[in-house]
Amino acid sequence: MELLNEILQTVLSGISIGCVYGLVALGFVLIFKATEVINFAQGELLMLGAFISYSLIGLLHFPYWAALAVTVIVMGLLGTLLERTVLRSLVGEPVYAIVIVTIGLSYFLRSMVSMIPGWGTDTYGFQTPFAEKFIRTGKLVISWEYLAIILITTALIFLLFSFFRYTRVGTAMRATSQNQLAAVYMGISVTRVFSLTWTIAAALGGIGGILLSPITFVHMNMGFIGLKAFPAAVLGGFGSLPGAIVGGLIIGITESLAGFYLPEGWKDIAAWIILIGVLIIRPQGLFGIQEKKKV
Amino acid sequence: MSFFRAEDITISFGGIRALSQVGFEVRQGEIFAIIGPNGAGKTTIFNCINRFYDLDEGAFFLEDKDISRIKPHEVAEIGIARTFQNIELFKNTTVLDNLILGQHRSRRSNLFTETLFTPFVRKQEIRGREKAEEIIDFLELEAYREQRVINLPYGVQKTVELGRALAMEPKLLLLDEPSSGLNVEEAEDLSFWMNDIKEELGITILLVEHNMRFVQQVSDRVLALDFGEVITQGSSQDVLNHPEVMKAYLGEEDAVA
């Protein structure tokens, strides 16, 4: 009984951190599906979102939910701006060039944060409505901090799913990811789709940031979470939105269990061991579709 | 007023003149074919109309409006639909959804009205689905309705692409090598459908085609192209029997002998 509780507890915290990995992975996959570029600054977008929410809550005393909304909007606008100023001019350039630009962007964002007065290289935290609240069932103690992450992520996934499935813009985005040429000739503006993709990916990063902050606190190197979210995306198949979330959960749970039961150090490589294992058995990832070329 | 015309269109790629001073006019309600040997510049004309390339000189006019400077996605907006030589469908999507996607440009809705599912959005949705069903009926696609395109045979995929173009309810339909890769029976079906599209739906068709027999069967008028220049144009009978056209296709007479 004791052991079961312990495992449940560990899995639960794994799920909540996995949700954040999933959100970042979702950002990777969204941008990849639309533009065939991997945005290595996705983790830094999360970090920026965390700093913005820290400023809003910690310094300007915004209520949590208002801060969440403002962070999403600000990050969304920032995504649009990034696409407009940096990435649009690169359309048609070789993919590796654009990928290098996103790596540059990640360094740029990190240095920028360290230079902004009030942000800098220190570690910060802020109050959330979930702090130090627990649900007790028997011997199981569930922290609201973790539960909130799971609930908000679930709601978000539901929203995103409805958006892509049922709206005209969402359908246009799916169509573009399947066949850009055909999408243009259906009257879909691919430029607008790209811009919207970056908006959504950046907003997701923002939400990831505000969710992760109570657990890891706010600091300049939060963006390295991308190193965990990337295997999550690959695990899911890198072309699949549900795959990104499932990949995130698997990595989150494994990591959490490894951190608890295995010696120091295993926690950080657990994600990669899982990834290599899955790729040996299923090279296209869990949810990936294998591209078959007819010859 | 002319329905669609090309005026002196010229385009070069790195010193090679792909099209040189090409001009033609498509009348409303006819089937107009562009023929020519490989590399004559036929598909280039389509790619220019679709704004895939910028013209060096000349312009296209649809109902006397210059359409050679609009954005690529606006080509659908003004009522020009197209099919491709190498099928460009949304392959991981069902036939029905491909047809519904064809109506993208004609839908008027946004996130807000869609979330509320207003009566207006609802009406459009219903109308769109009815239209898609009509096309499925028309092109005899019932059996494939809910199947993903990627699993369908080549000929059926070509028909789906034609259906998607029709779903756009265009004024002008561009068909790029519609009969290529089809067997005799499928080509026969296609020629009947094209006639129906012209007669019943009143859609003007501009096609690029290799297959002479097919061109003779379906087209009202023909333009013959070779090395980016117009050889001749006129009624299909005249063009297909024109000595220069025969020469472009069959080579010099003494070379044959």
PDB file of N, CA and C in Angstrom, chain B residues 80-165:
ATOM      1  N   ILE B  80     -10.900  31.060 -60.592  1.00  0.00           N
ATOM      2  CA  ILE B  80     -10.134  30.147 -61.444  1.00  0.00           C
ATOM      3  C   ILE B  80      -9.713  28.931 -60.617  1.00  0.00           C
ATOM      4  N   ALA B  81     -10.116  27.743 -61.068  1.00  0.00           N
ATOM      5  CA  ALA B  81      -9.738  26.511 -60.383  1.00  0.00           C
ATOM      6  C   ALA B  81      -8.801  25.735 -61.284  1.00  0.00           C
ATOM      7  N   ARG B  82      -8.061  24.807 -60.690  1.00  0.00           N
ATOM      8  CA  ARG B  82      -7.064  24.105 -61.489  1.00  0.00           C
ATOM      9  C   ARG B  82      -6.856  22.668 -61.010  1.00  0.00           C
ATOM     10  N   THR B  83      -6.512  21.799 -61.948  1.00  0.00           N
ATOM     11  CA  THR B  83      -6.007  20.472 -61.582  1.00  0.00           C
ATOM     12  C   THR B  83      -4.566  20.374 -62.069  1.00  0.00           C
ATOM     13  N   PHE B  84      -3.860  19.363 -61.558  1.00  0.00           N
ATOM     14  CA  PHE B  84      -2.438  19.252 -61.862  1.00  0.00           C
ATOM     15  C   PHE B  84      -2.127  17.978 -62.627  1.00  0.00           C
ATOM     16  N   GLN B  85      -1.012  18.046 -63.347  1.00  0.00           N
ATOM     17  CA  GLN B  85      -0.576  16.874 -64.084  1.00  0.00           C
ATOM     18  C   GLN B  85      -0.247  15.740 -63.111  1.00  0.00           C
ATOM     19  N   ASN B  86       0.445  16.103 -62.022  1.00  0.00           N
ATOM     20  CA  ASN B  86       0.778  15.089 -61.013  1.00  0.00           C
ATOM     21  C   ASN B  86      -0.043  15.321 -59.747  1.00  0.00           C
ATOM     22  N   ILE B  87      -1.346  15.135 -59.881  1.00  0.00           N
ATOM     23  CA  ILE B  87      -2.281  15.207 -58.756  1.00  0.00           C
ATOM     24  C   ILE B  87      -1.763  15.857 -57.462  1.00  0.00           C
ATOM     25  N   GLU B  88      -2.384  16.935 -57.073  1.00  0.00           N
ATOM     26  CA  GLU B  88      -2.040  17.602 -55.805  1.00  0.00           C
ATOM     27  C   GLU B  88      -3.268  17.600 -54.906  1.00  0.00           C
ATOM     28  N   LEU B  89      -3.495  16.473 -54.222  1.00  0.00           N
ATOM     29  CA  LEU B  89      -4.656  16.403 -53.332  1.00  0.00           C
ATOM     30  C   LEU B  89      -4.195  16.447 -51.885  1.00  0.00           C
ATOM     31  N   PHE B  90      -5.153  16.574 -50.974  1.00  0.00           N
ATOM     32  CA  PHE B  90      -4.845  16.446 -49.550  1.00  0.00           C
ATOM     33  C   PHE B  90      -4.945  14.961 -49.240  1.00  0.00           C
ATOM     34  N   LYS B  91      -3.791  14.283 -49.291  1.00  0.00           N
ATOM     35  CA  LYS B  91      -3.802  12.825 -49.423  1.00  0.00           C
ATOM     36  C   LYS B  91      -4.270  12.074 -48.188  1.00  0.00           C
ATOM     37  N   ASN B  92      -4.056  12.663 -47.015  1.00  0.00           N
ATOM     38  CA  ASN B  92      -4.455  11.955 -45.803  1.00  0.00           C
ATOM     39  C   ASN B  92      -5.861  12.311 -45.370  1.00  0.00           C
ATOM     40  N   THR B  93      -6.668  12.767 -46.300  1.00  0.00           N
ATOM     41  CA  THR B  93      -7.994  13.250 -45.999  1.00  0.00           C
ATOM     42  C   THR B  93      -8.986  12.499 -46.904  1.00  0.00           C
ATOM     43  N   THR B  94     -10.223  12.419 -46.454  1.00  0.00           N
ATOM     44  CA  THR B  94     -11.206  11.681 -47.246  1.00  0.00           C
ATOM     45  C   THR B  94     -11.589  12.454 -48.508  1.00  0.00           C
ATOM     46  N   VAL B  95     -12.201  11.734 -49.425  1.00  0.00           N
ATOM     47  CA  VAL B  95     -12.683  12.335 -50.668  1.00  0.00           C
ATOM     48  C   VAL B  95     -13.648  13.473 -50.348  1.00  0.00           C
ATOM     49  N   LEU B  96     -14.595  13.191 -49.452  1.00  0.00           N
ATOM     50  CA  LEU B  96     -15.594  14.194 -49.090  1.00  0.00           C
ATOM     51  C   LEU B  96     -14.935  15.461 -48.551  1.00  0.00           C
ATOM     52  N   ASP B  97     -13.958  15.288 -47.660  1.00  0.00           N
ATOM     53  CA  ASP B  97     -13.308  16.459 -47.068  1.00  0.00           C
ATOM     54  C   ASP B  97     -12.483  17.234 -48.090  1.00  0.00           C
ATOM     55  N   ASN B  98     -11.909  16.528 -49.051  1.00  0.00           N
ATOM     56  CA  ASN B  98     -11.203  17.222 -50.129  1.00  0.00           C
ATOM     57  C   ASN B  98     -12.166  18.126 -50.894  1.00  0.00           C
ATOM     58  N   LEU B  99     -13.365  17.597 -51.149  1.00  0.00           N
ATOM     59  CA  LEU B  99     -14.353  18.386 -51.882  1.00  0.00           C
ATOM     60  C   LEU B  99     -14.798  19.590 -51.062  1.00  0.00           C
ATOM     61  N   ILE B 100     -14.958  19.382 -49.756  1.00  0.00           N
ATOM     62  CA  ILE B 100     -15.390  20.481 -48.894  1.00  0.00           C
ATOM     63  C   ILE B 100     -14.297  21.544 -48.809  1.00  0.00           C
ATOM     64  N   LEU B 101     -13.044  21.089 -48.798  1.00  0.00           N
ATOM     65  CA  LEU B 101     -11.938  22.059 -48.788  1.00  0.00           C
ATOM     66  C   LEU B 101     -11.932  22.924 -50.044  1.00  0.00           C
ATOM     67  N   GLY B 102     -12.452  22.363 -51.120  1.00  0.00           N
ATOM     68  CA  GLY B 102     -12.537  23.132 -52.359  1.00  0.00           C
ATOM     69  C   GLY B 102     -13.395  24.375 -52.203  1.00  0.00           C
ATOM     70  N   GLN B 103     -14.268  24.354 -51.208  1.00  0.00           N
ATOM     71  CA  GLN B 103     -15.178  25.494 -51.028  1.00  0.00           C
ATOM     72  C   GLN B 103     -14.609  26.546 -50.095  1.00  0.00           C
ATOM     73  N   HIS B 104     -13.355  26.361 -49.705  1.00  0.00           N
ATOM     74  CA  HIS B 104     -12.771  27.260 -48.711  1.00  0.00           C
ATOM     75  C   HIS B 104     -12.981  28.735 -49.055  1.00  0.00           C
ATOM     76  N   ARG B 105     -12.738  29.082 -50.311  1.00  0.00           N
ATOM     77  CA  ARG B 105     -12.758  30.500 -50.663  1.00  0.00           C
ATOM     78  C   ARG B 105     -14.170  31.080 -50.649  1.00  0.00           C
ATOM     79  N   SER B 106     -15.176  30.204 -50.796  1.00  0.00           N
ATOM     80  CA  SER B 106     -16.526  30.751 -50.888  1.00  0.00           C
ATOM     81  C   SER B 106     -17.217  30.834 -49.528  1.00  0.00           C
ATOM     82  N   ARG B 107     -16.570  30.273 -48.497  1.00  0.00           N
ATOM     83  CA  ARG B 107     -17.175  30.354 -47.164  1.00  0.00           C
ATOM     84  C   ARG B 107     -16.924  31.725 -46.559  1.00  0.00           C
ATOM     85  N   ARG B 108     -17.932  32.240 -45.882  1.00  0.00           N
ATOM     86  CA  ARG B 108     -17.760  33.496 -45.156  1.00  0.00           C
ATOM     87  C   ARG B 108     -18.045  33.250 -43.677  1.00  0.00           C
ATOM     88  N   SER B 109     -16.991  33.035 -42.924  1.00  0.00           N
ATOM     89  CA  SER B 109     -17.200  32.839 -41.495  1.00  0.00           C
ATOM     90  C   SER B 109     -15.898  33.124 -40.777  1.00  0.00           C
ATOM     91  N   ASN B 110     -15.962  33.351 -39.492  1.00  0.00           N
ATOM     92  CA  ASN B 110     -14.744  33.515 -38.703  1.00  0.00           C
ATOM     93  C   ASN B 110     -14.873  32.723 -37.413  1.00  0.00           C
ATOM     94  N   LEU B 111     -13.793  32.764 -36.620  1.00  0.00           N
ATOM     95  CA  LEU B 111     -13.770  31.998 -35.376  1.00  0.00           C
ATOM     96  C   LEU B 111     -15.003  32.244 -34.520  1.00  0.00           C
ATOM     97  N   PHE B 112     -15.384  33.518 -34.449  1.00  0.00           N
ATOM     98  CA  PHE B 112     -16.485  33.906 -33.573  1.00  0.00           C
ATOM     99  C   PHE B 112     -17.807  33.303 -34.034  1.00  0.00           C
ATOM    100  N   THR B 113     -18.138  33.518 -35.311  1.00  0.00           N
ATOM    101  CA  THR B 113     -19.418  32.996 -35.798  1.00  0.00           C
ATOM    102  C   THR B 113     -19.418  31.472 -35.819  1.00  0.00           C
ATOM    103  N   GLU B 114     -18.219  30.879 -36.002  1.00  0.00           N
ATOM    104  CA  GLU B 114     -18.144  29.419 -36.012  1.00  0.00           C
ATOM    105  C   GLU B 114     -18.356  28.836 -34.619  1.00  0.00           C
ATOM    106  N   THR B 115     -17.805  29.534 -33.620  1.00  0.00           N
ATOM    107  CA  THR B 115     -17.970  29.061 -32.249  1.00  0.00           C
ATOM    108  C   THR B 115     -19.446  29.100 -31.855  1.00  0.00           C
ATOM    109  N   LEU B 116     -20.125  30.162 -32.287  1.00  0.00           N
ATOM    110  CA  LEU B 116     -21.542  30.276 -31.966  1.00  0.00           C
ATOM    111  C   LEU B 116     -22.405  29.422 -32.894  1.00  0.00           C
ATOM    112  N   PHE B 117     -21.784  28.970 -33.994  1.00  0.00           N
ATOM    113  CA  PHE B 117     -22.503  28.225 -35.023  1.00  0.00           C
ATOM    114  C   PHE B 117     -23.795  28.946 -35.416  1.00  0.00           C
ATOM    115  N   THR B 118     -23.628  30.177 -35.853  1.00  0.00           N
ATOM    116  CA  THR B 118     -24.761  31.028 -36.216  1.00  0.00           C
ATOM    117  C   THR B 118     -25.548  30.412 -37.379  1.00  0.00           C
ATOM    118  N   PRO B 119     -26.818  30.820 -37.531  1.00  0.00           N
ATOM    119  CA  PRO B 119     -27.641  30.271 -38.623  1.00  0.00           C
ATOM    120  C   PRO B 119     -26.966  30.445 -39.981  1.00  0.00           C
ATOM    121  N   PHE B 120     -26.240  31.545 -40.138  1.00  0.00           N
ATOM    122  CA  PHE B 120     -25.570  31.810 -41.404  1.00  0.00           C
ATOM    123  C   PHE B 120     -24.479  30.769 -41.682  1.00  0.00           C
ATOM    124  N   VAL B 121     -23.689  30.481 -40.656  1.00  0.00           N
ATOM    125  CA  VAL B 121     -22.632  29.481 -40.790  1.00  0.00           C
ATOM    126  C   VAL B 121     -23.245  28.115 -41.073  1.00  0.00           C
ATOM    127  N   ARG B 122     -24.326  27.843 -40.358  1.00  0.00           N
ATOM    128  CA  ARG B 122     -25.037  26.585 -40.497  1.00  0.00           C
ATOM    129  C   ARG B 122     -25.532  26.389 -41.922  1.00  0.00           C
ATOM    130  N   LYS B 123     -26.093  27.464 -42.467  1.00  0.00           N
ATOM    131  CA  LYS B 123     -26.629  27.407 -43.821  1.00  0.00           C
ATOM    132  C   LYS B 123     -25.516  27.116 -44.826  1.00  0.00           C
ATOM    133  N   GLN B 124     -24.388  27.794 -44.621  1.00  0.00           N
ATOM    134  CA  GLN B 124     -23.242  27.563 -45.509  1.00  0.00           C
ATOM    135  C   GLN B 124     -22.759  26.130 -45.427  1.00  0.00           C
ATOM    136  N   GLU B 125     -22.700  25.620 -44.183  1.00  0.00           N
ATOM    137  CA  GLU B 125     -22.231  24.252 -43.964  1.00  0.00           C
ATOM    138  C   GLU B 125     -23.130  23.266 -44.716  1.00  0.00           C
ATOM    139  N   ILE B 126     -24.437  23.472 -44.571  1.00  0.00           N
ATOM    140  CA  ILE B 126     -25.386  22.578 -45.235  1.00  0.00           C
ATOM    141  C   ILE B 126     -25.251  22.677 -46.750  1.00  0.00           C
ATOM    142  N   ARG B 127     -25.179  23.905 -47.225  1.00  0.00           N
ATOM    143  CA  ARG B 127     -25.066  24.121 -48.658  1.00  0.00           C
ATOM    144  C   ARG B 127     -23.778  23.474 -49.191  1.00  0.00           C
ATOM    145  N   GLY B 128     -22.689  23.655 -48.438  1.00  0.00           N
ATOM    146  CA  GLY B 128     -21.404  23.096 -48.840  1.00  0.00           C
ATOM    147  C   GLY B 128     -21.454  21.589 -48.955  1.00  0.00           C
ATOM    148  N   ARG B 129     -22.126  20.963 -47.985  1.00  0.00           N
ATOM    149  CA  ARG B 129     -22.215  19.502 -48.018  1.00  0.00           C
ATOM    150  C   ARG B 129     -23.104  19.025 -49.152  1.00  0.00           C
ATOM    151  N   GLU B 130     -24.168  19.767 -49.407  1.00  0.00           N
ATOM    152  CA  GLU B 130     -25.041  19.411 -50.534  1.00  0.00           C
ATOM    153  C   GLU B 130     -24.275  19.482 -51.844  1.00  0.00           C
ATOM    154  N   LYS B 131     -23.514  20.566 -51.963  1.00  0.00           N
ATOM    155  CA  LYS B 131     -22.708  20.760 -53.173  1.00  0.00           C
ATOM    156  C   LYS B 131     -21.728  19.593 -53.346  1.00  0.00           C
ATOM    157  N   ALA B 132     -21.072  19.217 -52.258  1.00  0.00           N
ATOM    158  CA  ALA B 132     -20.106  18.115 -52.313  1.00  0.00           C
ATOM    159  C   ALA B 132     -20.803  16.824 -52.749  1.00  0.00           C
ATOM    160  N   GLU B 133     -22.016  16.590 -52.216  1.00  0.00           N
ATOM    161  CA  GLU B 133     -22.749  15.380 -52.585  1.00  0.00           C
ATOM    162  C   GLU B 133     -23.126  15.401 -54.065  1.00  0.00           C
ATOM    163  N   GLU B 134     -23.514  16.590 -54.555  1.00  0.00           N
ATOM    164  CA  GLU B 134     -23.846  16.725 -55.978  1.00  0.00           C
ATOM    165  C   GLU B 134     -22.669  16.302 -56.844  1.00  0.00           C
ATOM    166  N   ILE B 135     -21.489  16.776 -56.431  1.00  0.00           N
ATOM    167  CA  ILE B 135     -20.286  16.463 -57.218  1.00  0.00           C
ATOM    168  C   ILE B 135     -19.971  14.979 -57.144  1.00  0.00           C
ATOM    169  N   ILE B 136     -20.132  14.395 -55.948  1.00  0.00           N
ATOM    170  CA  ILE B 136     -19.894  12.965 -55.793  1.00  0.00           C
ATOM    171  C   ILE B 136     -20.822  12.181 -56.727  1.00  0.00           C
ATOM    172  N   ASP B 137     -22.069  12.623 -56.804  1.00  0.00           N
ATOM    173  CA  ASP B 137     -23.040  12.032 -57.720  1.00  0.00           C
ATOM    174  C   ASP B 137     -22.593  12.168 -59.158  1.00  0.00           C
ATOM    175  N   PHE B 138     -22.260  13.381 -59.490  1.00  0.00           N
ATOM    176  CA  PHE B 138     -21.920  13.750 -60.865  1.00  0.00           C
ATOM    177  C   PHE B 138     -20.726  12.942 -61.379  1.00  0.00           C
ATOM    178  N   LEU B 139     -19.699  12.811 -60.535  1.00  0.00           N
ATOM    179  CA  LEU B 139     -18.478  12.127 -60.964  1.00  0.00           C
ATOM    180  C   LEU B 139     -18.453  10.652 -60.546  1.00  0.00           C
ATOM    181  N   GLU B 140     -19.582  10.160 -60.072  1.00  0.00           N
ATOM    182  CA  GLU B 140     -19.715   8.755 -59.671  1.00  0.00           C
ATOM    183  C   GLU B 140     -18.656   8.334 -58.656  1.00  0.00           C
ATOM    184  N   LEU B 141     -18.520   9.124 -57.603  1.00  0.00           N
ATOM    185  CA  LEU B 141     -17.516   8.831 -56.576  1.00  0.00           C
ATOM    186  C   LEU B 141     -18.117   8.209 -55.312  1.00  0.00           C
ATOM    187  N   GLU B 142     -19.408   7.830 -55.378  1.00  0.00           N
ATOM    188  CA  GLU B 142     -20.106   7.335 -54.182  1.00  0.00           C
ATOM    189  C   GLU B 142     -19.289   6.298 -53.412  1.00  0.00           C
ATOM    190  N   ALA B 143     -18.691   5.368 -54.155  1.00  0.00           N
ATOM    191  CA  ALA B 143     -18.009   4.247 -53.516  1.00  0.00           C
ATOM    192  C   ALA B 143     -16.796   4.690 -52.702  1.00  0.00           C
ATOM    193  N   TYR B 144     -16.283   5.888 -53.007  1.00  0.00           N
ATOM    194  CA  TYR B 144     -15.029   6.306 -52.373  1.00  0.00           C
ATOM    195  C   TYR B 144     -15.217   7.426 -51.365  1.00  0.00           C
ATOM    196  N   ARG B 145     -16.453   7.872 -51.211  1.00  0.00           N
ATOM    197  CA  ARG B 145     -16.825   9.010 -50.382  1.00  0.00           C
ATOM    198  C   ARG B 145     -15.991   9.210 -49.118  1.00  0.00           C
ATOM    199  N   GLU B 146     -15.948   8.172 -48.263  1.00  0.00           N
ATOM    200  CA  GLU B 146     -15.305   8.310 -46.961  1.00  0.00           C
ATOM    201  C   GLU B 146     -13.893   7.740 -46.943  1.00  0.00           C
ATOM    202  N   GLN B 147     -13.364   7.410 -48.119  1.00  0.00           N
ATOM    203  CA  GLN B 147     -12.024   6.818 -48.142  1.00  0.00           C
ATOM    204  C   GLN B 147     -10.954   7.881 -48.231  1.00  0.00           C
ATOM    205  N   ARG B 148      -9.815   7.561 -47.624  1.00  0.00           N
ATOM    206  CA  ARG B 148      -8.716   8.500 -47.723  1.00  0.00           C
ATOM    207  C   ARG B 148      -8.092   8.417 -49.115  1.00  0.00           C
ATOM    208  N   VAL B 149      -7.781   9.591 -49.642  1.00  0.00           N
ATOM    209  CA  VAL B 149      -7.329   9.693 -51.025  1.00  0.00           C
ATOM    210  C   VAL B 149      -6.103   8.830 -51.308  1.00  0.00           C
ATOM    211  N   ILE B 150      -5.225   8.748 -50.312  1.00  0.00           N
ATOM    212  CA  ILE B 150      -3.957   8.053 -50.519  1.00  0.00           C
ATOM    213  C   ILE B 150      -4.164   6.582 -50.896  1.00  0.00           C
ATOM    214  N   ASN B 151      -5.321   6.013 -50.494  1.00  0.00           N
ATOM    215  CA  ASN B 151      -5.584   4.594 -50.766  1.00  0.00           C
ATOM    216  C   ASN B 151      -6.279   4.353 -52.101  1.00  0.00           C
ATOM    217  N   LEU B 152      -6.574   5.419 -52.843  1.00  0.00           N
ATOM    218  CA  LEU B 152      -7.359   5.252 -54.066  1.00  0.00           C
ATOM    219  C   LEU B 152      -6.462   5.068 -55.288  1.00  0.00           C
ATOM    220  N   PRO B 153      -6.989   4.356 -56.302  1.00  0.00           N
ATOM    221  CA  PRO B 153      -6.221   4.205 -57.540  1.00  0.00           C
ATOM    222  C   PRO B 153      -6.031   5.554 -58.258  1.00  0.00           C
ATOM    223  N   TYR B 154      -5.031   5.592 -59.121  1.00  0.00           N
ATOM    224  CA  TYR B 154      -4.646   6.828 -59.794  1.00  0.00           C
ATOM    225  C   TYR B 154      -5.811   7.516 -60.514  1.00  0.00           C
ATOM    226  N   GLY B 155      -6.533   6.731 -61.278  1.00  0.00           N
ATOM    227  CA  GLY B 155      -7.622   7.309 -62.067  1.00  0.00           C
ATOM    228  C   GLY B 155      -8.670   7.970 -61.187  1.00  0.00           C
ATOM    229  N   VAL B 156      -8.978   7.320 -60.068  1.00  0.00           N
ATOM    230  CA  VAL B 156      -9.976   7.871 -59.145  1.00  0.00           C
ATOM    231  C   VAL B 156      -9.445   9.157 -58.515  1.00  0.00           C
ATOM    232  N   GLN B 157      -8.153   9.145 -58.154  1.00  0.00           N
ATOM    233  CA  GLN B 157      -7.556  10.361 -57.579  1.00  0.00           C
ATOM    234  C   GLN B 157      -7.685  11.530 -58.559  1.00  0.00           C
ATOM    235  N   LYS B 158      -7.479  11.241 -59.827  1.00  0.00           N
ATOM    236  CA  LYS B 158      -7.607  12.312 -60.829  1.00  0.00           C
ATOM    237  C   LYS B 158      -9.031  12.845 -60.865  1.00  0.00           C
ATOM    238  N   THR B 159      -9.987  11.936 -60.735  1.00  0.00           N
ATOM    239  CA  THR B 159     -11.387  12.356 -60.729  1.00  0.00           C
ATOM    240  C   THR B 159     -11.689  13.192 -59.490  1.00  0.00           C
ATOM    241  N   VAL B 160     -11.125  12.790 -58.348  1.00  0.00           N
ATOM    242  CA  VAL B 160     -11.340  13.551 -57.112  1.00  0.00           C
ATOM    243  C   VAL B 160     -10.788  14.963 -57.279  1.00  0.00           C
ATOM    244  N   GLU B 161      -9.637  15.061 -57.930  1.00  0.00           N
ATOM    245  CA  GLU B 161      -9.056  16.387 -58.113  1.00  0.00           C
ATOM    246  C   GLU B 161      -9.949  17.258 -58.996  1.00  0.00           C
ATOM    247  N   LEU B 162     -10.524  16.632 -60.018  1.00  0.00           N
ATOM    248  CA  LEU B 162     -11.477  17.361 -60.863  1.00  0.00           C
ATOM    249  C   LEU B 162     -12.669  17.801 -60.024  1.00  0.00           C
ATOM    250  N   GLY B 163     -13.131  16.896 -59.155  1.00  0.00           N
ATOM    251  CA  GLY B 163     -14.259  17.209 -58.287  1.00  0.00           C
ATOM    252  C   GLY B 163     -13.952  18.364 -57.355  1.00  0.00           C
ATOM    253  N   ARG B 164     -12.747  18.356 -56.802  1.00  0.00           N
ATOM    254  CA  ARG B 164     -12.373  19.439 -55.890  1.00  0.00           C
ATOM    255  C   ARG B 164     -12.358  20.780 -56.623  1.00  0.00           C
ATOM    256  N   ALA B 165     -11.882  20.749 -57.875  1.00  0.00           N
ATOM    257  CA  ALA B 165     -11.876  21.988 -58.658  1.00  0.00           C
ATOM    258  C   ALA B 165     -13.308  22.456 -58.908  1.00  0.00           C
TER     259      ALA B 165
END
